[in-house]
Short mmCIF file of C-alpha atoms in Angstrom, two decimals:
data_model
loop_
_atom_site.label_atom_id
_atom_site.label_comp_id
_atom_site.label_asym_id
_atom_site.label_seq_id
_atom_site.Cartn_x
_atom_site.Cartn_y
_atom_site.Cartn_z
CA MET A 1 -13.09 34.17 0.75
CA ILE A 2 -10.62 36.67 2.22
CA GLN A 3 -6.97 35.72 2.06
CA ALA A 4 -4.12 35.06 3.89
CA VAL A 5 -2.15 37.47 1.88
CA GLU A 6 -4.91 40.31 2.15
CA ILE A 7 -5.12 39.98 6.09
CA ALA A 8 -1.15 40.11 6.61
CA ALA A 9 -0.79 43.02 4.54
CA GLU A 10 -3.81 44.93 6.50
CA VAL A 11 -2.07 43.84 9.91
CA ARG A 12 1.09 44.68 8.57
CA ALA A 13 -0.04 48.50 8.01
CA GLY A 14 -1.62 48.70 11.08
CA ARG A 15 -5.43 49.13 9.38
CA THR A 16 -6.65 46.35 11.40
CA THR A 17 -5.27 44.21 14.45
CA ALA A 18 -4.61 40.60 14.60
CA SER A 19 -6.64 40.38 17.74
CA ALA A 20 -9.54 41.61 15.54
CA ILE A 21 -9.00 38.84 12.90
CA ILE A 22 -8.89 36.26 15.26
CA GLU A 23 -11.55 37.03 17.25
CA GLN A 24 -13.81 37.35 13.83
CA HIS A 25 -12.68 33.94 12.93
CA LEU A 26 -13.42 32.35 16.42
CA ALA A 27 -16.40 33.54 16.31
CA ALA A 28 -17.13 32.10 12.99
CA ILE A 29 -15.95 28.52 13.91
CA THR A 30 -18.10 28.91 17.06
CA ALA A 31 -21.01 29.89 15.12
CA SER A 32 -20.42 26.81 12.59
CA SER A 33 -21.02 24.24 16.03
CA ASN A 34 -18.19 22.29 13.76
CA ARG A 35 -21.09 21.02 11.60
CA TYR A 36 -18.68 19.73 9.19
CA GLY A 37 -16.78 17.26 11.78
CA ALA A 38 -13.75 19.28 10.75
CA ILE A 39 -12.17 20.44 13.96
CA THR A 40 -10.86 18.44 16.87
CA ARG A 41 -9.92 21.19 19.02
CA LEU A 42 -9.64 25.37 19.71
CA ILE A 43 -6.49 26.66 20.75
CA ILE A 44 -8.11 30.01 22.09
CA GLU A 45 -5.82 30.86 24.45
CA ARG A 46 -2.69 30.36 22.37
CA ALA A 47 -4.22 32.17 19.87
CA ARG A 48 -5.15 35.44 21.61
CA ALA A 49 -2.00 35.34 23.11
CA GLU A 50 -0.10 35.07 19.73
CA ALA A 51 -2.44 38.12 18.08
CA GLY A 52 -1.39 39.95 21.36
CA ALA A 53 2.09 39.75 20.34
CA VAL A 54 1.71 40.28 16.45
CA ASP A 55 0.06 43.86 17.44
CA ALA A 56 2.89 44.69 20.19
CA THR A 57 5.25 44.17 17.30
CA VAL A 58 3.06 46.49 15.13
CA ALA A 59 2.59 49.11 17.50
CA ALA A 60 6.66 49.01 18.20
CA GLY A 61 7.63 49.60 14.64
CA ARG A 62 8.58 46.24 13.65
CA ASP A 63 7.31 43.93 10.88
CA PRO A 64 5.82 41.25 12.40
CA GLY A 65 6.13 38.87 9.12
CA PRO A 66 4.48 38.09 5.98
CA LEU A 67 2.16 35.83 7.43
CA ALA A 68 1.17 38.41 10.37
CA GLY A 69 -2.33 37.70 11.95
CA VAL A 70 -3.44 35.48 9.74
CA PRO A 71 -4.75 32.28 11.59
CA TYR A 72 -4.76 28.74 10.40
CA GLY A 73 -5.13 25.03 11.64
CA VAL A 74 -3.20 21.85 11.30
CA LYS A 75 -3.74 18.07 10.95
CA ASP A 76 -4.21 16.89 13.91
CA LEU A 77 -0.70 14.80 13.70
CA PHE A 78 1.29 17.76 14.15
CA ASP A 79 3.28 18.40 17.65
CA VAL A 80 1.58 21.27 19.60
CA ALA A 81 3.32 22.28 22.79
CA GLY A 82 1.55 21.56 25.68
CA LEU A 83 -1.28 19.01 24.04
CA PRO A 84 -0.66 15.25 23.34
CA THR A 85 -0.17 14.62 19.56
CA THR A 86 -3.33 11.72 19.02
CA ALA A 87 -2.70 11.21 15.28
CA GLY A 88 -6.57 11.01 15.12
CA SER A 89 -6.85 7.88 17.25
CA ALA A 90 -7.95 7.46 20.84
CA LEU A 91 -4.90 5.48 21.59
CA TYR A 92 -3.04 8.34 21.80
CA ALA A 93 -5.92 10.63 23.40
CA ASP A 94 -4.28 10.71 27.05
CA ALA A 95 -0.74 10.52 25.86
CA ALA A 96 2.26 13.23 27.22
CA PRO A 97 1.70 16.70 25.81
CA ALA A 98 4.59 17.86 23.25
CA ALA A 99 7.53 19.52 24.85
CA GLN A 100 7.46 21.97 21.45
CA ASP A 101 5.70 22.80 18.58
CA ALA A 102 6.17 20.95 15.42
CA VAL A 103 9.21 22.80 12.91
CA ALA A 104 6.58 24.08 10.88
CA ILE A 105 4.68 25.75 13.49
CA GLN A 106 7.52 27.00 14.63
CA ARG A 107 8.41 28.42 11.44
CA LEU A 108 4.64 29.88 11.01
CA GLN A 109 4.72 31.24 14.31
CA ALA A 110 7.91 33.46 13.66
CA ALA A 111 6.31 34.42 10.17
CA GLY A 112 3.53 36.21 12.42
CA ALA A 113 0.64 33.30 11.50
CA ILE A 114 -1.74 32.13 14.55
CA LEU A 115 -2.38 28.52 15.52
CA VAL A 116 -6.14 28.27 15.89
CA ALA A 117 -7.10 24.50 16.15
CA THR A 118 -6.35 21.22 15.06
CA LEU A 119 -7.94 19.77 12.32
CA ASN A 120 -9.62 16.15 11.75
CA MET A 121 -8.28 13.16 9.87
CA ASP A 122 -8.25 9.38 8.82
CA GLU A 123 -6.37 7.70 12.25
CA PHE A 124 -2.78 7.56 11.36
CA ALA A 125 -3.70 9.31 8.00
CA TYR A 126 -4.45 5.74 6.51
CA GLY A 127 -6.86 6.63 4.39
CA PHE A 128 -8.71 8.92 1.80
CA ALA A 129 -12.22 9.63 3.70
CA THR A 130 -11.68 11.49 6.96
CA ILE A 131 -14.12 8.64 8.62
CA ASN A 132 -12.71 8.59 12.22
CA ALA A 133 -14.17 6.43 14.92
CA ARG A 134 -13.50 9.05 18.01
CA HIS A 135 -14.23 12.38 16.00
CA GLY A 136 -16.49 11.24 13.26
CA THR A 137 -16.48 11.66 9.48
CA THR A 138 -15.45 15.18 8.16
CA ARG A 139 -18.53 16.59 5.95
CA ASN A 140 -17.80 18.49 2.79
CA PRO A 141 -18.66 21.86 3.02
CA HIS A 142 -20.32 21.84 -1.05
CA ASP A 143 -22.78 19.17 0.20
CA ASP A 144 -22.63 17.86 3.85
CA THR A 145 -24.04 14.89 3.01
CA ARG A 146 -20.75 14.01 1.28
CA LEU A 147 -16.93 13.09 2.29
CA ALA A 148 -14.90 15.96 2.54
CA GLY A 149 -11.99 13.37 1.44
CA GLY A 150 -8.64 12.21 3.32
CA SER A 151 -7.01 11.98 5.20
CA SER A 152 -6.29 15.76 5.43
CA GLY A 153 -10.18 16.03 5.11
CA GLY A 154 -10.70 18.48 8.45
CA SER A 155 -7.82 20.87 6.84
CA ALA A 156 -9.05 20.93 3.75
CA ALA A 157 -13.03 21.41 5.04
CA VAL A 158 -12.28 24.25 7.35
CA VAL A 159 -10.34 26.10 4.55
CA ALA A 160 -13.46 25.21 2.05
CA ALA A 161 -15.70 26.54 4.51
CA GLY A 162 -13.72 29.91 4.85
CA LEU A 163 -13.51 29.10 8.24
CA LEU A 164 -9.37 29.47 8.33
CA PRO A 165 -7.52 31.22 5.14
CA PHE A 166 -4.93 28.38 5.12
CA SER A 167 -4.19 25.19 7.23
CA LEU A 168 -1.47 22.19 6.96
CA GLY A 169 -2.06 18.79 6.58
CA SER A 170 0.18 15.87 5.18
CA ASP A 171 0.38 13.45 2.09
CA THR A 172 1.86 10.42 1.99
CA ASN A 173 -0.17 8.62 -1.04
CA GLY A 174 -2.69 11.70 -2.11
CA SER A 175 -3.96 13.16 1.72
CA ILE A 176 -3.50 16.31 1.05
CA ARG A 177 -4.37 16.01 -3.02
CA VAL A 178 -7.74 14.04 -2.71
CA PRO A 179 -9.32 16.33 -0.26
CA ALA A 180 -8.21 19.45 -1.89
CA SER A 181 -9.81 18.17 -5.20
CA LEU A 182 -13.01 17.08 -3.11
CA THR A 183 -13.12 20.08 -1.79
CA GLY A 184 -12.62 22.59 -4.46
CA ILE A 185 -9.38 24.27 -3.04
CA TYR A 186 -5.69 24.26 -3.59
CA GLY A 187 -3.64 21.92 -2.21
CA LEU A 188 0.33 21.15 -2.52
CA LYS A 189 2.18 17.71 -1.99
CA PRO A 190 5.98 19.11 -2.19
CA THR A 191 9.12 17.36 -3.24
CA HIS A 192 9.72 14.36 -1.12
CA GLY A 193 11.80 15.88 1.85
CA GLU A 194 11.39 19.66 0.83
CA LEU A 195 9.26 20.89 3.72
CA PRO A 196 10.06 19.93 7.66
CA ILE A 197 8.27 16.97 8.66
CA ALA A 198 10.14 16.99 12.39
CA GLY A 199 7.34 16.82 15.11
CA VAL A 200 4.95 14.96 12.76
CA PHE A 201 3.40 12.21 13.65
CA PRO A 202 5.21 9.52 10.80
CA PHE A 203 2.83 7.37 8.71
CA ALA A 204 5.18 6.14 5.92
CA GLU A 205 8.74 7.61 6.01
CA SER A 206 9.55 6.92 2.11
CA PHE A 207 6.66 9.13 1.02
CA ASP A 208 5.18 11.72 3.96
CA ASP A 209 5.20 15.40 3.44
CA ILE A 210 3.68 18.09 4.91
CA GLY A 211 2.20 21.05 2.59
CA PRO A 212 -0.56 24.02 3.03
CA PHE A 213 -4.55 24.31 1.44
CA ALA A 214 -5.36 27.63 0.32
CA THR A 215 -7.87 28.95 -1.84
CA SER A 216 -5.53 30.93 -4.35
CA VAL A 217 -2.17 29.97 -5.88
CA ALA A 218 -0.88 33.22 -4.04
CA ASP A 219 -1.71 31.63 -0.53
CA ILE A 220 -0.23 28.57 -1.34
CA ALA A 221 3.21 30.05 -2.63
CA LEU A 222 3.56 32.40 0.61
CA VAL A 223 3.06 29.51 2.87
CA TRP A 224 5.23 27.18 1.52
CA ARG A 225 8.21 29.77 1.16
CA VAL A 226 7.76 30.51 4.90
CA LEU A 227 8.04 26.68 5.75
CA GLY A 228 11.21 26.85 3.86
CA GLY A 229 10.81 26.42 -0.11
CA ASP A 230 12.74 28.36 -2.41
CA LEU A 231 11.38 31.09 -4.16
CA ALA A 232 14.61 33.20 -5.37
CA ASP A 233 14.22 34.75 -8.59
CA ALA A 234 15.01 32.31 -11.70
CA ASP A 235 14.61 32.76 -15.58
CA GLN A 236 11.37 32.11 -16.70
CA PRO A 237 10.79 30.59 -20.06
CA PRO A 238 7.78 29.56 -21.34
CA LEU A 239 6.21 26.37 -19.81
CA ARG A 240 6.15 23.28 -21.40
CA ILE A 241 3.07 21.26 -20.44
CA GLY A 242 2.01 17.74 -21.31
CA ARG A 243 -0.31 15.44 -20.16
CA LEU A 244 -0.55 12.00 -18.82
CA GLY A 245 -1.96 9.14 -20.57
CA GLY A 246 -2.25 5.92 -20.01
CA ARG A 247 -4.37 4.61 -16.85
CA PHE A 248 -4.17 8.29 -16.05
CA ARG A 249 -6.67 8.88 -18.81
CA ASP A 250 -8.86 5.63 -17.19
CA ASN A 251 -11.29 6.18 -14.28
CA ILE A 252 -11.58 9.97 -15.24
CA ASP A 253 -14.57 12.71 -14.84
CA PRO A 254 -15.35 14.05 -18.55
CA ASP A 255 -14.68 17.42 -17.48
CA GLN A 256 -11.13 16.62 -16.32
CA LEU A 257 -10.54 15.47 -19.41
CA GLY A 258 -11.88 18.28 -21.77
CA ALA A 259 -10.09 21.01 -19.35
CA ILE A 260 -6.61 18.32 -19.56
CA ASP A 261 -6.79 18.81 -23.35
CA ARG A 262 -7.62 22.12 -23.63
CA ILE A 263 -4.65 23.31 -21.53
CA ALA A 264 -1.95 21.01 -23.47
CA GLY A 265 -3.37 21.75 -26.47
CA ASP A 266 -1.55 18.76 -28.86
CA ALA A 267 0.88 18.01 -26.74
CA ALA A 268 1.92 14.04 -27.37
CA LEU A 269 0.52 12.06 -23.92
CA VAL A 270 3.50 11.35 -22.23
CA ASP A 271 2.94 7.36 -20.17
CA LEU A 272 4.29 6.41 -17.21
CA PRO A 273 5.30 2.43 -17.66
CA ASP A 274 4.26 0.49 -14.96
CA MET A 275 1.83 2.73 -13.52
CA ALA A 276 -0.49 0.00 -11.88
CA ARG A 277 3.03 -2.26 -10.49
CA ALA A 278 3.94 1.41 -9.28
CA ARG A 279 0.82 1.54 -7.34
CA SER A 280 0.84 -1.53 -6.07
CA ALA A 281 4.68 -1.07 -4.80
CA ALA A 282 3.49 1.68 -3.13
CA PHE A 283 0.89 -0.07 -1.49
CA VAL A 284 3.42 -2.54 0.25
CA ILE A 285 5.57 0.12 0.90
CA THR A 286 3.14 1.92 2.70
CA ALA A 287 1.58 -0.67 4.41
CA ALA A 288 5.07 -2.37 5.71
CA GLU A 289 6.45 1.07 6.94
CA GLY A 290 3.14 2.00 8.65
CA GLY A 291 3.24 -1.53 10.23
CA MET A 292 6.31 -0.98 11.69
CA VAL A 293 5.61 2.69 13.09
CA HIS A 294 2.55 0.58 15.24
CA ARG A 295 4.10 -2.76 15.72
CA GLU A 296 4.73 -2.08 19.33
CA ALA A 297 1.47 -0.41 20.31
CA LEU A 298 -0.91 -3.02 18.03
CA ALA A 299 1.43 -5.85 20.06
CA GLN A 300 0.04 -4.25 23.26
CA ASP A 301 -3.80 -3.57 22.68
CA ALA A 302 -4.54 -3.79 19.25
CA MET A 303 -8.35 -3.52 20.29
CA ARG A 304 -7.84 0.07 20.98
CA PHE A 305 -7.15 0.86 17.30
CA ASP A 306 -9.83 1.81 14.64
CA PRO A 307 -11.13 -1.28 13.44
CA ALA A 308 -10.93 -0.20 9.74
CA THR A 309 -7.23 1.20 10.38
CA ARG A 310 -6.31 -1.99 12.82
CA ASP A 311 -6.09 -4.89 10.37
CA ARG A 312 -4.23 -3.02 7.58
CA LEU A 313 -1.31 -1.95 10.09
CA ILE A 314 -1.37 -5.82 11.17
CA ALA A 315 -1.23 -6.87 7.73
CA GLY A 316 1.71 -4.49 6.84
CA ALA A 317 3.98 -5.47 9.99
CA LEU A 318 3.77 -9.30 8.88
CA LEU A 319 4.93 -8.41 5.63
CA PRO A 320 7.93 -9.66 4.45
CA ARG A 321 11.00 -7.79 4.46
CA SER A 322 11.96 -9.10 1.17
CA LEU A 323 8.99 -8.18 -0.54
CA TYR A 324 9.67 -4.75 1.06
CA ASP A 325 13.10 -4.41 -0.31
CA ARG A 326 11.73 -5.58 -4.23
CA ALA A 327 9.29 -3.00 -3.94
CA GLN A 328 11.99 -0.15 -3.03
CA ALA A 329 14.32 -1.36 -5.61
CA PHE A 330 11.25 -0.98 -8.30
CA ARG A 331 10.64 2.53 -6.91
CA ARG A 332 14.54 3.74 -7.63
CA LYS A 333 14.00 1.95 -11.42
CA PHE A 334 10.84 3.42 -11.89
CA THR A 335 12.06 7.11 -10.41
CA ARG A 336 14.98 6.96 -12.74
CA ALA A 337 12.49 6.75 -15.32
CA LEU A 338 10.68 9.42 -15.15
CA ASP A 339 14.30 11.63 -15.88
CA THR A 340 13.44 11.61 -19.71
CA LEU A 341 9.84 12.88 -18.85
CA PHE A 342 11.30 16.16 -18.17
CA ALA A 343 13.32 16.44 -20.25
CA HIS A 344 10.51 17.93 -22.23
CA HIS A 345 8.18 19.01 -19.68
CA ASP A 346 7.60 21.37 -16.83
CA VAL A 347 4.55 20.51 -15.53
CA LEU A 348 2.33 17.10 -16.62
CA LEU A 349 -1.23 17.20 -16.05
CA ALA A 350 -3.60 14.28 -14.75
CA PRO A 351 -6.88 13.76 -12.63
CA ALA A 352 -6.49 14.62 -8.89
CA THR A 353 -9.19 12.24 -8.00
CA PRO A 354 -11.25 10.30 -10.09
CA CYS A 355 -14.56 11.67 -9.38
CA THR A 356 -16.78 14.19 -7.18
CA ALA A 357 -17.10 13.29 -3.78
CA PRO A 358 -18.98 10.32 -2.90
CA LEU A 359 -22.02 10.12 -0.21
CA ILE A 360 -21.08 9.57 3.44
CA ASP A 361 -23.94 6.65 3.68
CA ASP A 362 -22.24 5.26 0.42
CA PRO A 363 -18.44 5.78 0.81
CA GLN A 364 -18.17 3.72 -2.56
CA ILE A 365 -16.74 4.89 -5.84
CA TRP A 366 -16.85 3.32 -9.20
CA ILE A 367 -12.90 2.01 -10.61
CA ASP A 368 -12.55 0.16 -13.53
CA GLY A 369 -16.57 -0.34 -14.01
CA MET A 370 -16.61 -2.07 -10.42
CA ARG A 371 -17.76 -0.33 -7.12
CA THR A 372 -14.67 -0.19 -4.80
CA PRO A 373 -14.11 1.93 -1.34
CA ALA A 374 -13.29 5.37 -1.39
CA ARG A 375 -11.36 5.09 1.81
CA ARG A 376 -8.82 3.15 -0.07
CA ASP A 377 -9.25 4.34 -3.88
CA LEU A 378 -9.74 8.08 -4.39
CA GLY A 379 -5.95 7.90 -4.41
CA ILE A 380 -5.69 5.69 -7.49
CA HIS A 381 -4.51 8.97 -9.65
CA THR A 382 -2.15 10.56 -6.80
CA GLN A 383 -0.59 7.13 -5.00
CA PRO A 384 1.61 6.85 -8.10
CA ILE A 385 2.86 10.25 -8.35
CA SER A 386 4.28 9.95 -4.46
CA PHE A 387 5.44 6.66 -5.68
CA THR A 388 8.06 9.36 -7.37
CA GLY A 389 8.84 12.19 -4.58
CA LEU A 390 7.71 14.41 -7.51
CA PRO A 391 5.93 18.22 -6.29
CA ALA A 392 1.72 17.95 -7.22
CA LEU A 393 -0.29 20.85 -6.86
CA ALA A 394 -3.73 19.91 -6.43
CA VAL A 395 -5.98 22.98 -8.30
CA PRO A 396 -10.04 23.29 -8.45
CA LEU A 397 -11.73 23.37 -11.88
CA TYR A 398 -13.68 26.47 -11.74
CA ARG A 399 -17.60 24.95 -11.86
CA PRO A 400 -19.60 27.18 -9.60
CA GLY A 401 -22.63 25.67 -8.38
CA ARG A 402 -21.30 21.85 -9.25
CA LEU A 403 -19.33 19.43 -6.72
CA PRO A 404 -16.00 20.69 -6.68
CA LEU A 405 -13.59 18.40 -9.05
CA GLY A 406 -9.76 18.86 -9.13
CA LEU A 407 -6.23 18.62 -11.37
CA GLN A 408 -3.04 17.74 -10.32
CA LEU A 409 -0.27 19.53 -11.71
CA ILE A 410 2.51 17.43 -11.56
CA GLY A 411 6.76 18.98 -11.59
CA LYS A 412 10.00 18.27 -11.70
CA PRO A 413 12.26 17.65 -8.54
CA HIS A 414 12.34 20.84 -6.82
CA GLY A 415 9.97 22.28 -9.51
CA GLU A 416 7.33 24.25 -7.55
CA ARG A 417 7.96 27.33 -8.98
CA ALA A 418 6.68 25.87 -12.52
CA LEU A 419 3.20 24.60 -10.70
CA PHE A 420 2.95 28.07 -9.15
CA ARG A 421 3.21 29.72 -12.64
CA ALA A 422 0.99 27.12 -14.12
CA ALA A 423 -1.59 27.10 -11.91
CA ALA A 424 -1.79 31.13 -11.26
CA MET A 425 -1.98 31.18 -15.71
CA LEU A 426 -4.55 28.84 -15.62
CA ALA A 427 -6.50 31.07 -12.91
CA GLU A 428 -5.84 33.95 -15.24
CA GLN A 429 -7.87 32.13 -18.19
CA GLY A 430 -10.97 31.32 -15.62
CA LEU A 431 -10.25 27.22 -16.03
CA THR A 432 -9.22 26.72 -12.56
CA GLY A 433 -10.27 28.94 -9.15
CA VAL A 434 -12.35 28.29 -6.08
CA ALA A 435 -16.18 28.28 -5.99
CA PRO A 436 -17.05 29.07 -2.63
CA PRO A 437 -19.57 26.83 -1.25
CA SER A 438 -23.45 28.40 -0.31
CA GLY A 439 -23.03 29.80 3.09
CA ALA A 440 -19.23 29.84 3.43
CA PHE A 441 -17.80 32.28 5.73
CA GLU A 442 -16.41 35.20 3.49
CA GLY A 443 -14.72 37.10 6.25
CA GLY A 444 -13.53 40.85 6.60
CA MET A 445 -11.15 43.40 7.36
CA ILE A 446 -12.66 44.82 10.99
#
């Protein structure tokens, strides 16, 4: 699969053109006939105009930016100038068009990247499966009878299929890390508040973050830096890698468990106290904040919401304020307790999902010996990390010919650089890395 850093280098050097790259990717997307249910809108005229602008900049001898000519897509909750921001819902299909792009899109355009598509999601980002009543279910490129995960499933699927070098999603309780794990690519949830959220349809303000999907650590780090991450030079002492114990050792695939223990060696297990309580508090905060966002629309016409989303939003809007306040108070206490963990570790290891991708026709998974809905529980290992606001990078275990499965690398606040270093080290050792699905578009330079 061709990577963003490679495309940008070729375009900046004049060895190919942004227009040629865009036409190549548009042709591949068209040929795919949206078989994965990942794309909600193609933005062809804009993409061609942006590519022409990049080529004109190169021809004039100026630098078009570190992502010159690189095509990408965004989850269908980013503002795109001239289009309604639907957040995956029929409710806003005919809304007034956005007056301007989301800040993240503006920064990517300034860096030379070219917006090509908006991408499928769970309605209002409320779910871990990308089962959408309007746009259909997003399918996993490794096995199109299986889920791609969610809620940023479309953003993960287009990258895993090789149709776009990178994409943007959002992560509230695991909505980047879950689909990255199930589709076998990299996905970053940054430190809470690190990257610009302006112009992104909200879900739960306490947890909402945006982040990139890509097929290499280098691409993830580059997009993160363009969006506003700090990659300034700093001392790089040996990484201290630990492994999370307790509930993170339950509901885990043997391959994940073996990889974690291999990577961390004889490092002692680190327990997050009250993890189950943290996940419950995260559910309360998410439901309450999500319900408040949609309270007025629910009162006006609740029946236009996806039934799978509507009842949870109504329940959240009816939660007593006292319960929400108690959950937030516990969150502050829980987060303070984490400071001691990172006094001795730079990176902590945990599973990203409890299993490989479930079947679309039977979207259930096993948790604690019982079958539960995938849409609810695929985030069992990611939700407690979102609760803390810590950065986490999903990395794919290297397992060619098998369904993908990922780990989470979890860092201290603003510790993304340590995550990228650890991910690069694991890739060099052959423990992690992307194994493209059969039939993936490999790209190339024209």
